[in-house]
Amino acid sequence: MANLTDPITCLPGIGPTRAKLFAQLGIHTLRDLICHFPRDYEDRTKLVTIDRLETDKPACFRATVMSAPRTSHVRKGLDITKVQVADHTARLSLTFFNQKFTAGQLQYGREYVFYGAVSGDFIGYNMTSPVFEALDAPPVATRRIMPIYPLTAGLSNAVMVRTIAAARSVCPDPPEILPAELRRTYGILDAERAYRAIHAPSTMEEAAMAKRRLIFEEFFVFSAGLALVRALREGKKVPPYENTDLSPFLASLPFSLTGAQKRAIGDIIRDLTRGSPMNRLVQGDVGSGKTMVAAAGAYLAVKNGRQTALMAPTEILAEQHYASLSRLFGPLGLRTALLIGSMTAKQKRETRAGLAGGEIDLVIGTHALLSDATAFQNLGLVITDEQHRFGVAQRSALSEKGRDVHLLVMSATPIPRTLALLMYGDLEVSVLDELPPGRQAVDTFLVGESMRKRINAFIRKQVAQGHQCYVVCPAVEENQELGVKAASVWAETLAQTVFPDLRVEMLHGQLKGAEKEAIMAKFARGEADVLVATTVIEVGVDVPNATLMVIEDADRFGLSQLHQLRGRVGRGEAKSYCILTTHNRNPETVGRLKALCATNDGFRIAEEDLKLRGPGDFFGSRQSGLVGFRVANVATDLETLQQAQQAAAQWIDRHGQDSTPEAEALRERIGELFERTAPTLN
Ligand code: ADP
Ligand code: MG
């Protein structure tokens, strides 16, 4: 017997070359193989007669070979083998290309089961390269439900089927982790049957049941993991903060906090003085003032002798936070530093030395903060901004850099409760449901190309009033995506032809960190009138003097993303506008964009987005790395997700510390999952 953790090269026929192909699919061990699940099935159980074969619809049929296979050599590299077969209803001619050997095995007068699709019309039915098996051979490729696996070039489905079967014959399936009681309650298959049925179901219903079990299991493990993390953290004792005096901080603000900000800060103070680690999510629409809530937390941590790390998803955002927070904290005597990948080695070394030596109180950075090279003298608070871009593992990776670390998470993405539980199941939530006073809704318009002159005139008018404008394009380069406006080209056009008298700048993700910073800083200082950009400005960027955003080819963006983009304007006192352009006349697309024009409420927009596109798209591809689900699909398996979450919470509550084999196996699986979703640290 082999082990689940053995490399697949222990199987006959899997050498280093094949192993590399499997590795491309993330398959290294026997367990990976057994957990490589079909993406679909082909029901080949039903046999039809030849006269019932439908054009282009593959099916199984029994037929007798009526002529010996005849191969003709057409030209170099092309052999054609022809065979006649028949059943009691009709004859059919089979054609094989370059399969002389395979087709040659068909014996005259013998009966076989074939699987293939006919092409042509009633004058000349033909079938190309069907699969076949002798009637008395065991059913492998016909007369069964064929699993169809995710594949990669050079690896055929047949090889995958064979290799997975081989793995299952030499080692046990992964152990049962779902208690019998729970399986009964939710009507799900046991592990043994599920693993057999997912790879070799006897009916399509059985395949569906197996899939449901595995989806349930994945969600269950993940949710149980979050519940466990939460329980562990809650059980942990940390010294409560004693200094809760925020008055110097509050006195230094140019405004008074909103009620919602005060409530969130109150939650944070309670967390920090409670004696167990804080795990709090602050959720608030764009512009609701999350940064100040984070700043209050940082201020308290520092006043209690602890360092704070603030992690942002992009360098631009990190730089902005650094600029505004160092301005705010400098006069209060807090020492702030920046740590991002594009800094020089020397700069990074200096910041790191300051962190290790305790000369820096607050560091703001990107993933660079996670690097092994970054050590803290006394890290006490970790804040992640725009959290939906970071995974659970990254949160904990950063908090492990200190003892007794409190965690504060900021997110502008309003997500439905189920999904919030999935992503933030280990966190408590404060909602900022109030915008700072004087904020006016951003008036949003959807226009076609015919309005171009008026758009340009409108840009001019804003600039003439001393304001600034963003122009956002879906791509950087012309050829990136066909037929959409590219920032580089459009910036050129605007600068040269349309607004030769205005100061036009361009910003996109392919620029070097220092260039980006310089351009952004220029725009923030009011030294540019029009900033042409890609979605790099999507998160957090804060230039209150910008009052107009034009989004080109707006149909290329998701609604929630558009809302985030739009949140870059309307951040000051002046009335702000957002103009969406599109060539798209699709009623659904237009309806979607009109929904955005009709409301400024991020939660309503998110709901609309979900309804229209499903959560998969809602999160976008960025999310794919968040939780490495193999079978489960957050978009389509919401109901199962809910059940699994409920079951997991209950189970952890009652049996989390049990020492039954199932509980042990579950804890082991949780450990593996969280390791697998860990980020690659740079
Ligand atoms: P977000 O929640 O999108 O991160 P920010 O924290 O960037 O929002 O705040 C948006 C803008 O509102 C910033 O310019 C910030 O200085 C300002 N702001 C925050 N809180 C208040 C407040 N209570 N009163 C007035 N302006 C505020
Ligand atoms: Mg923000």
XYZ file of C-alpha atoms and ligand atoms in Angstrom:
710
model
C 0.000 0.000 0.000
C 1.196 3.507 -0.822
C 0.599 6.704 1.157
C -1.510 9.662 0.111
C 1.555 11.833 0.437
C 3.706 9.684 -1.883
C 4.757 11.354 -5.134
C 2.865 10.250 -8.216
C 6.120 8.937 -9.707
C 5.572 5.844 -7.557
C 2.910 4.807 -10.064
C 3.913 2.708 -13.065
C 4.056 4.791 -16.234
C 4.652 8.106 -14.453
C 8.211 9.194 -15.078
C 9.713 12.646 -14.660
C 8.308 13.905 -17.992
C 4.705 12.984 -17.238
C 5.127 14.101 -13.641
C 5.969 17.577 -14.942
C 2.706 17.697 -16.881
C 0.770 16.660 -13.796
C 2.646 19.258 -11.773
C 1.269 21.911 -14.103
C -2.148 20.967 -12.773
C -0.908 21.213 -9.214
C -0.754 17.419 -8.920
C 2.301 16.176 -7.059
C 1.120 13.498 -4.666
C -1.286 10.586 -4.839
C -3.651 12.643 -2.759
C -3.545 15.451 -5.336
C -4.452 12.882 -7.975
C -7.343 11.441 -6.012
C -8.511 14.965 -5.282
C -8.298 15.964 -8.937
C -12.018 15.924 -9.603
C -13.808 15.783 -12.947
C -15.107 19.034 -14.311
C -17.841 17.195 -16.162
C -19.158 13.768 -17.137
C -20.164 12.106 -20.350
C -22.949 9.620 -19.975
C -21.890 6.719 -22.162
C -24.117 4.204 -20.432
C -26.889 4.286 -22.981
C -26.479 2.231 -26.158
C -28.324 3.393 -29.266
C -28.743 1.804 -32.666
C -26.882 3.235 -35.632
C -30.044 4.639 -37.170
C -30.601 6.644 -33.970
C -27.192 8.331 -33.991
C -27.576 12.086 -34.208
C -25.197 14.325 -36.085
C -22.411 15.751 -33.896
C -23.834 14.155 -30.742
C -21.424 11.508 -29.465
C -23.117 8.269 -28.352
C -22.405 4.586 -27.689
C -23.519 1.840 -30.033
C -22.876 -1.860 -30.668
C -21.808 -2.880 -34.145
C -20.145 -5.693 -36.068
C -17.111 -5.094 -38.272
C -18.182 -5.728 -41.889
C -14.874 -5.188 -43.635
C -11.239 -5.584 -42.779
C -9.655 -2.183 -41.982
C -7.999 -0.660 -45.060
C -5.309 1.963 -44.715
C -4.252 4.273 -47.504
C -1.196 6.410 -47.312
C -2.357 9.816 -48.516
C 0.856 11.763 -48.109
C 3.732 12.024 -45.736
C 2.277 12.212 -42.248
C -1.246 11.303 -43.258
C -2.682 7.794 -43.171
C -6.374 7.155 -43.456
C -7.865 3.890 -42.230
C -11.422 2.989 -43.237
C -13.688 0.310 -41.749
C -17.311 -0.582 -42.385
C -19.498 -1.530 -39.416
C -23.186 -2.363 -39.094
C -25.931 -3.310 -36.678
C -29.408 -4.565 -37.516
C -30.570 -1.052 -38.395
C -27.847 0.390 -40.629
C -24.294 0.427 -41.872
C -21.754 3.077 -40.998
C -18.325 3.826 -42.321
C -15.615 4.716 -39.811
C -12.562 6.816 -40.634
C -9.397 6.948 -38.568
C -6.610 9.458 -39.203
C -3.104 8.273 -38.400
C -4.465 5.539 -36.184
C -3.416 2.637 -38.320
C -2.437 0.538 -35.363
C -5.507 1.244 -33.245
C -7.968 0.808 -36.073
C -6.121 -2.277 -37.274
C -7.177 -4.051 -34.107
C -10.766 -4.162 -35.315
C -11.374 -7.726 -36.445
C -13.648 -8.613 -39.298
C -16.843 -10.262 -38.069
C -16.428 -9.330 -34.413
C -18.748 -7.152 -32.391
C -17.561 -4.032 -30.546
C -18.965 -1.120 -28.571
C -18.105 2.225 -30.151
C -18.369 5.755 -28.870
C -18.349 8.620 -31.327
C -20.369 11.189 -33.234
C -21.592 10.953 -36.810
C -21.088 13.764 -39.211
C -22.401 14.328 -42.714
C -25.936 13.869 -43.965
C -28.180 10.946 -44.861
C -26.357 10.361 -48.123
C -23.029 9.775 -46.523
C -22.984 9.249 -42.778
C -19.480 8.957 -41.502
C -17.798 8.760 -38.150
C -14.271 9.928 -37.426
C -11.987 8.230 -34.918
C -14.515 6.679 -32.523
C -13.282 5.012 -29.342
C -14.089 1.306 -29.192
C -13.875 -1.730 -26.965
C -14.570 -5.399 -27.603
C -17.979 -6.415 -26.282
C -16.406 -8.847 -23.832
C -13.726 -6.392 -22.601
C -14.275 -4.538 -19.307
C -15.982 -1.180 -19.880
C -13.377 1.572 -19.645
C -14.157 4.081 -22.365
C -17.678 2.970 -23.264
C -20.802 1.719 -21.444
C -20.049 3.864 -18.412
C -20.143 7.419 -17.189
C -16.866 8.941 -18.280
C -15.345 11.555 -16.019
C -13.913 14.504 -17.919
C -10.979 16.011 -16.080
C -9.286 19.373 -16.214
C -6.255 18.694 -18.416
C -3.173 20.336 -19.766
C -1.464 20.101 -23.162
C 0.206 16.716 -23.547
C -2.022 15.016 -20.996
C -5.094 13.262 -22.371
C -8.262 12.486 -20.492
C -7.646 8.772 -21.031
C -4.261 9.016 -19.301
C -5.815 10.998 -16.476
C -8.585 8.406 -16.006
C -6.055 5.599 -15.965
C -3.634 7.349 -13.600
C -6.312 8.280 -11.096
C -7.633 4.703 -11.144
C -4.082 3.469 -10.567
C -3.631 5.819 -7.625
C -6.894 4.696 -6.081
C -5.896 1.070 -6.394
C -2.596 1.500 -4.560
C -3.591 3.810 -1.724
C -6.559 4.497 0.528
C -8.882 7.411 -0.140
C -8.473 10.458 2.110
C -9.937 9.691 5.532
C -13.473 10.543 6.581
C -13.622 13.900 8.305
C -17.369 14.422 8.450
C -18.986 12.831 11.505
C -21.745 10.297 10.779
C -24.303 12.350 12.658
C -23.591 15.344 10.465
C -23.718 13.281 7.268
C -27.126 12.022 8.310
C -28.424 15.481 9.145
C -27.404 16.940 5.803
C -27.986 13.792 3.763
C -24.471 13.476 2.385
C -22.413 10.519 1.208
C -19.586 9.067 3.280
C -16.042 9.701 2.096
C -15.406 6.252 0.665
C -18.462 6.264 -1.525
C -17.932 9.892 -2.496
C -14.393 9.320 -3.763
C -15.444 6.271 -5.736
C -18.491 7.966 -7.154
C -16.802 11.210 -8.117
C -14.329 9.309 -10.303
C -16.451 6.355 -11.390
C -20.125 7.028 -10.783
C -22.672 4.407 -11.723
C -25.324 7.018 -12.402
C -25.320 10.745 -13.018
C -27.315 11.141 -9.788
C -24.548 9.431 -7.884
C -21.982 11.737 -9.460
C -24.036 14.732 -8.373
C -24.309 13.386 -4.821
C -20.575 12.799 -4.675
C -19.937 16.307 -5.881
C -22.274 17.752 -3.301
C -20.497 15.864 -0.555
C -17.097 17.124 -1.665
C -18.315 20.700 -1.967
C -19.853 20.467 1.469
C -16.613 19.050 2.790
C -14.525 21.854 1.336
C -16.737 24.568 2.738
C -16.963 22.697 6.011
C -13.194 22.439 6.393
C -12.718 26.083 5.528
C -15.474 27.335 7.807
C -14.392 25.054 10.616
C -10.882 26.402 10.154
C -12.068 29.981 10.523
C -14.183 29.050 13.522
C -11.195 27.323 15.090
C -8.894 30.270 14.448
C -11.465 32.523 16.015
C -11.960 30.268 19.028
C -8.218 30.005 19.545
C -7.739 33.754 19.347
C -10.637 34.410 21.674
C -9.200 32.013 24.182
C -5.856 33.796 24.086
C -4.928 36.272 26.786
C -3.112 39.485 25.945
C -2.291 42.414 28.201
C -5.107 44.977 27.912
C -4.122 48.453 26.719
C -4.266 50.953 29.529
C -3.938 54.280 27.765
C -7.147 55.037 25.877
C -6.761 58.792 25.683
C -7.434 59.848 22.106
C -7.854 63.566 22.781
C -4.505 64.745 21.334
C -5.247 62.761 18.173
C -8.805 64.051 17.886
C -7.693 67.615 18.542
C -5.247 67.434 15.652
C -7.895 66.438 13.092
C -9.186 69.174 10.794
C -12.720 67.829 11.209
C -14.825 66.079 13.807
C -15.518 62.393 13.383
C -18.809 61.100 12.102
C -21.047 59.144 14.449
C -20.184 55.960 12.609
C -16.451 56.618 12.933
C -16.890 57.250 16.661
C -18.803 54.003 17.075
C -16.167 52.015 15.208
C -13.384 53.574 17.280
C -15.401 52.755 20.401
C -15.530 49.114 19.269
C -11.786 49.160 18.782
C -11.105 50.632 22.210
C -13.261 47.949 23.781
C -11.339 45.273 21.851
C -7.947 46.656 22.844
C -8.786 46.884 26.520
C -10.561 43.536 26.731
C -7.555 41.343 27.321
C -7.941 39.122 24.237
C -6.739 39.886 20.716
C -8.850 42.153 18.535
C -10.047 40.725 15.214
C -12.142 43.414 13.692
C -13.351 44.227 10.224
C -14.305 47.838 9.542
C -16.577 47.859 6.565
C -17.633 51.124 4.987
C -18.447 52.498 1.595
C -15.819 54.428 -0.335
C -15.256 57.785 1.291
C -16.762 56.818 4.648
C -13.471 57.655 6.341
C -11.990 54.295 7.223
C -8.459 55.662 7.283
C -9.177 57.806 10.332
C -10.588 54.821 12.179
C -7.405 52.913 11.391
C -5.318 55.908 12.428
C -7.069 56.066 15.792
C -6.220 52.403 16.337
C -2.597 52.994 15.375
C -2.393 55.997 17.688
C -3.628 53.945 20.634
C -1.277 51.067 19.937
C 1.695 53.407 19.820
C 0.603 55.211 22.982
C 0.591 51.816 24.653
C 4.147 51.176 23.582
C 3.437 48.946 20.584
C 4.324 49.235 16.910
C 1.692 49.217 14.153
C 1.919 47.852 10.620
C -0.534 49.016 7.971
C -0.608 46.878 4.840
C -2.114 48.234 1.623
C -2.692 46.251 -1.589
C -0.883 48.643 -3.942
C 2.190 50.834 -3.711
C 0.235 53.911 -4.672
C -2.171 53.388 -1.838
C 0.634 52.674 0.616
C 2.381 55.866 -0.451
C -0.799 57.889 -0.043
C -1.438 56.548 3.405
C 2.149 57.223 4.270
C 1.906 60.800 3.039
C -1.288 61.603 4.928
C -0.558 59.681 8.114
C 2.993 60.951 8.529
C 1.600 64.464 8.131
C -1.009 63.731 10.787
C 1.227 61.864 13.211
C 4.456 63.865 12.863
C 3.275 66.730 15.080
C 1.964 64.166 17.583
C 5.429 62.699 17.938
C 4.749 59.394 16.196
C 7.494 58.108 13.904
C 6.146 56.812 10.607
C 7.939 54.965 7.799
C 7.207 53.408 4.421
C 8.167 49.939 3.192
C 7.386 48.978 -0.390
C 9.035 46.731 -2.936
C 10.161 49.510 -5.252
C 12.260 51.282 -2.634
C 16.018 50.849 -2.983
C 17.661 48.061 -1.035
C 19.284 50.662 1.175
C 15.991 52.405 1.957
C 14.356 49.108 2.776
C 17.245 48.151 5.009
C 16.924 51.404 6.883
C 13.220 51.008 7.471
C 13.699 47.423 8.562
C 16.452 48.397 10.954
C 14.170 51.069 12.401
C 11.412 48.527 12.901
C 13.672 45.968 14.505
C 15.271 48.613 16.703
C 11.964 50.150 17.735
C 12.717 53.597 16.275
C 9.675 53.394 14.031
C 6.191 53.415 15.539
C 4.071 52.968 12.440
C 5.100 51.345 9.194
C 2.956 51.512 6.069
C 3.659 49.142 3.250
C 2.688 46.481 0.797
C 3.484 42.764 0.713
C 7.059 43.767 1.418
C 5.947 43.874 5.048
C 5.376 40.131 4.973
C 8.913 39.354 3.940
C 11.043 37.335 6.323
C 13.503 40.204 6.361
C 10.963 42.397 8.150
C 11.121 42.006 11.919
C 9.539 44.182 14.568
C 10.708 45.050 18.015
C 7.249 45.135 19.470
C 4.473 44.753 16.895
C 1.109 45.192 18.543
C -1.375 46.042 15.807
C -1.745 44.901 12.229
C -4.064 46.851 9.937
C -4.856 45.724 6.418
C -6.540 48.183 4.099
C -8.925 47.135 1.336
C -8.875 43.708 2.856
C -10.758 41.918 0.093
C -7.472 41.719 -1.736
C -5.701 39.804 0.952
C -6.259 36.241 2.034
C -6.754 34.844 5.476
C -3.235 33.487 5.415
C -1.721 36.886 4.729
C -3.555 38.353 7.668
C -2.098 35.784 9.974
C 1.347 35.867 8.345
C 1.675 39.481 9.370
C 0.257 39.042 12.856
C 2.767 36.291 13.509
C 5.503 38.881 13.400
C 4.667 39.932 16.914
C 3.255 38.613 20.154
C -0.244 39.537 21.284
C -1.000 41.186 17.979
C -4.334 42.884 17.416
C -5.849 42.782 13.961
C -7.866 45.470 12.218
C -9.157 44.983 8.714
C -10.572 47.699 6.442
C -12.818 46.931 3.516
C -14.927 48.997 1.171
C -16.403 46.000 -0.550
C -19.920 45.485 0.633
C -20.587 41.795 0.395
C -23.580 39.689 1.322
C -23.521 38.087 4.700
C -22.822 34.540 3.573
C -19.811 35.570 1.588
C -18.668 37.870 4.338
C -18.744 34.886 6.671
C -16.696 32.919 4.218
C -14.041 35.566 3.873
C -14.166 37.141 7.287
C -15.656 34.328 9.375
C -12.990 34.867 11.983
C -13.687 38.574 12.420
C -16.103 40.860 14.231
C -17.558 43.673 12.183
C -18.010 47.434 12.579
C -19.945 49.142 9.821
C -19.371 52.755 8.776
C -22.843 53.520 7.497
C -22.459 57.269 7.341
C -20.490 59.591 5.088
C -18.679 62.690 6.406
C -20.940 65.742 6.390
C -21.240 67.900 3.300
C -20.620 65.005 0.946
C -22.840 65.200 -2.060
C -23.767 62.246 -4.175
C -21.662 61.933 -7.316
C -23.925 62.623 -10.302
C -23.353 59.839 -12.781
C -24.221 59.771 -16.478
C -24.077 57.109 -19.138
C -23.243 58.445 -22.604
C -22.326 57.224 -26.070
C -19.581 58.352 -28.408
C -21.831 61.043 -29.896
C -21.381 62.989 -26.674
C -17.586 63.154 -26.986
C -17.494 66.913 -27.694
C -19.639 67.615 -24.683
C -17.505 65.382 -22.462
C -14.410 67.276 -23.523
C -16.109 70.607 -22.919
C -17.159 69.400 -19.483
C -13.592 68.428 -18.616
C -12.499 71.919 -19.660
C -15.170 73.511 -17.517
C -14.099 71.579 -14.400
C -10.476 72.501 -14.961
C -11.414 76.144 -15.557
C -13.047 76.096 -12.111
C -9.755 74.965 -10.620
C -10.713 71.299 -10.304
C -9.062 68.160 -11.622
C -10.282 65.178 -13.639
C -9.582 61.498 -13.914
C -9.967 59.636 -17.184
C -9.951 55.872 -16.669
C -9.306 53.367 -19.469
C -9.699 49.596 -19.302
C -6.284 48.786 -20.795
C -2.762 50.199 -20.874
C -1.729 49.239 -24.402
C -3.683 49.344 -27.612
C -3.365 45.641 -28.374
C -4.107 44.421 -24.866
C -7.764 44.053 -25.439
C -9.297 44.599 -28.811
C -11.401 47.662 -29.389
C -11.102 49.257 -25.975
C -9.488 52.556 -25.132
C -5.890 52.175 -24.077
C -4.572 54.593 -21.482
C -1.291 55.123 -23.305
C -2.857 56.014 -26.637
C -5.717 57.989 -25.186
C -3.420 60.018 -22.940
C -1.364 60.878 -26.009
C -4.476 61.963 -27.938
C -5.793 64.049 -25.070
C -2.435 65.679 -24.424
C -1.551 66.409 -28.071
C -4.846 67.036 -29.806
C -7.728 67.594 -27.436
C -6.226 69.474 -24.501
C -2.842 70.741 -25.719
C -3.219 73.650 -23.298
C -3.953 71.516 -20.222
C -1.590 69.507 -18.075
C -2.309 65.865 -18.884
C -0.532 63.028 -17.070
C -0.729 59.278 -17.372
C -0.636 56.629 -14.676
C -0.706 52.868 -15.069
C 0.456 49.745 -13.316
C 3.353 49.064 -15.653
C 5.204 52.194 -14.597
C 7.985 51.897 -12.058
C 7.062 52.623 -8.453
C 8.992 55.878 -8.365
C 7.416 57.125 -11.609
C 3.947 56.260 -10.376
C 4.632 57.998 -7.119
C 5.922 61.103 -8.850
C 2.882 61.343 -11.127
C 0.416 60.682 -8.340
C 2.121 63.221 -6.118
C 2.013 65.772 -8.919
C -1.697 65.199 -9.375
C -2.308 65.349 -5.624
C -0.454 68.683 -5.449
C -2.720 70.020 -8.167
C 0.073 70.220 -10.748
C -1.837 68.191 -13.298
C -5.332 68.869 -14.614
C -6.190 65.553 -16.172
C -4.927 62.181 -15.024
C -5.384 59.398 -17.546
C -5.127 56.109 -15.734
C -5.967 52.447 -15.592
C -7.600 50.837 -12.582
C -4.426 51.388 -10.552
C -6.328 54.293 -9.045
C -9.212 52.061 -8.091
C -8.440 51.733 -4.423
C -8.114 54.402 -1.857
C -6.497 57.211 -3.841
C -7.515 60.466 -2.233
C -7.408 63.793 -4.081
C -10.369 65.835 -2.827
C -9.904 68.501 -5.527
C -10.744 65.990 -8.272
C -14.386 66.478 -9.208
C -14.827 64.586 -12.446
C -14.166 61.053 -13.473
C -14.653 59.890 -17.035
C -14.647 56.103 -17.363
C -14.045 54.950 -20.923
C -15.618 51.693 -22.111
C -17.325 51.410 -18.770
C -18.971 48.137 -19.805
C -15.557 46.488 -19.355
C -15.747 46.914 -15.611
C -17.867 45.269 -12.957
C -20.409 47.436 -11.157
C -18.672 47.254 -7.818
C -15.403 48.123 -9.466
C -17.008 51.123 -11.164
C -18.366 52.203 -7.819
C -14.887 51.960 -6.302
C -13.494 54.002 -9.171
C -16.221 56.590 -8.839
C -15.350 56.860 -5.152
C -12.167 58.704 -6.192
C -14.288 61.811 -6.798
C -16.800 63.439 -4.485
C -14.229 63.445 -1.699
C -14.290 67.179 -1.130
C -16.876 69.894 -0.741
C -17.441 70.548 -4.439
C -20.104 68.832 -6.487
C -18.621 65.895 -8.380
C -19.510 63.979 -11.502
C -18.862 60.646 -13.119
C -19.326 60.033 -16.830
C -19.473 56.492 -18.127
C -18.906 56.004 -21.833
C -19.762 52.874 -23.766
C -20.228 51.621 -27.310
C -22.121 48.668 -26.014
C -25.821 48.648 -26.907
C -26.660 45.363 -25.205
C -29.796 46.135 -23.141
C -28.509 44.139 -20.194
C -25.195 45.984 -20.148
C -26.906 49.332 -20.489
C -29.290 48.367 -17.682
C -26.372 47.436 -15.460
C -24.630 50.758 -16.044
C -27.866 52.688 -15.551
C -28.231 51.005 -12.167
C -24.940 52.610 -11.216
C -26.148 56.023 -12.390
C -29.243 55.662 -10.235
C -27.586 55.140 -6.855
C -24.477 55.959 -4.841
C -25.149 53.260 -2.287
C -22.357 50.699 -2.437
C -24.386 47.979 -0.775
C -27.218 48.295 -3.257
C -24.769 48.286 -6.125
C -23.078 45.184 -4.796
C -26.423 43.442 -4.544
C -27.229 44.440 -8.101
C -23.838 43.207 -9.222
C -24.379 39.884 -7.504
C -27.799 39.461 -9.038
C -26.477 40.187 -12.495
C -23.163 38.420 -12.492
C -22.982 36.076 -9.548
C -20.401 36.224 -6.793
C -17.676 34.614 -8.866
C -17.467 37.592 -11.167
C -18.318 39.892 -8.336
C -15.051 39.050 -6.693
C -13.250 38.930 -9.994
C -10.215 36.865 -10.737
C -8.298 38.584 -7.980
C -10.229 36.538 -5.512
C -9.336 33.206 -6.983
C -6.301 32.867 -4.773
C -8.236 33.749 -1.673
C -9.482 30.327 -0.826
C -8.207 27.410 -2.842
C -11.438 25.524 -3.381
C -11.127 22.562 -5.709
C -14.746 21.615 -6.260
C -16.754 24.259 -4.540
C -17.782 27.340 -6.435
C -18.732 30.305 -4.334
C -20.873 31.527 -7.205
C -23.127 28.533 -7.562
C -22.953 26.615 -4.311
C -24.305 29.238 -1.944
C -26.865 26.960 -0.375
C -24.342 24.262 0.415
C -22.034 26.953 1.724
C -24.667 28.118 4.166
C -25.318 24.609 5.413
C -21.639 23.848 5.775
C -20.981 27.060 7.659
C -23.772 26.358 10.072
C -22.620 22.794 10.553
C -18.998 23.843 11.020
C -19.761 26.499 13.616
C -21.862 24.048 15.639
C -19.381 21.286 15.322
C -16.365 23.313 16.370
C -18.356 24.586 19.295
C -19.217 21.103 20.527
C -16.453 18.851 19.268
C -13.605 21.161 18.250
C -11.261 19.697 20.837
C -12.398 16.034 20.579
C -9.818 13.351 19.992
C -11.899 11.089 17.755
C -10.232 10.005 14.483
C -12.604 12.260 12.556
C -11.779 15.288 14.674
C -8.052 14.605 14.306
C -8.382 14.183 10.561
C -10.404 17.367 10.309
C -7.845 19.400 12.216
C -5.136 18.002 9.992
C -7.082 18.982 6.877
C -7.643 22.468 8.231
C -3.915 22.797 8.764
C -3.222 21.735 5.192
C -5.824 24.052 3.701
C -4.542 27.100 5.473
C -1.016 26.251 4.471
C -2.004 25.791 0.851
C -3.713 29.170 0.713
C -0.692 30.844 2.263
C 0.724 33.592 0.070
C 4.061 33.363 -1.616
C 6.078 35.748 0.442
C 8.526 38.022 -1.308
P -12.319 55.451 2.738
O -13.308 54.955 3.727
O -12.792 55.330 1.335
O -10.948 54.850 2.959
P -10.979 57.851 3.516
O -10.554 57.394 4.840
O -9.959 57.893 2.439
O -12.213 57.013 3.023
O -11.671 59.255 3.681
C -12.161 59.966 2.574
C -11.968 61.457 2.759
O -12.799 61.942 3.789
C -10.571 61.840 3.143
O -10.216 62.985 2.435
C -10.662 62.104 4.626
O -9.701 63.010 5.057
C -12.039 62.666 4.741
N -12.684 62.438 6.040
C -12.610 61.336 6.801
N -13.349 61.477 7.905
C -13.941 62.668 7.832
C -14.835 63.398 8.683
N -15.282 62.874 9.832
N -15.225 64.619 8.287
C -14.793 65.129 7.133
N -13.943 64.523 6.304
C -13.516 63.300 6.634
Mg -9.488 53.811 2.088
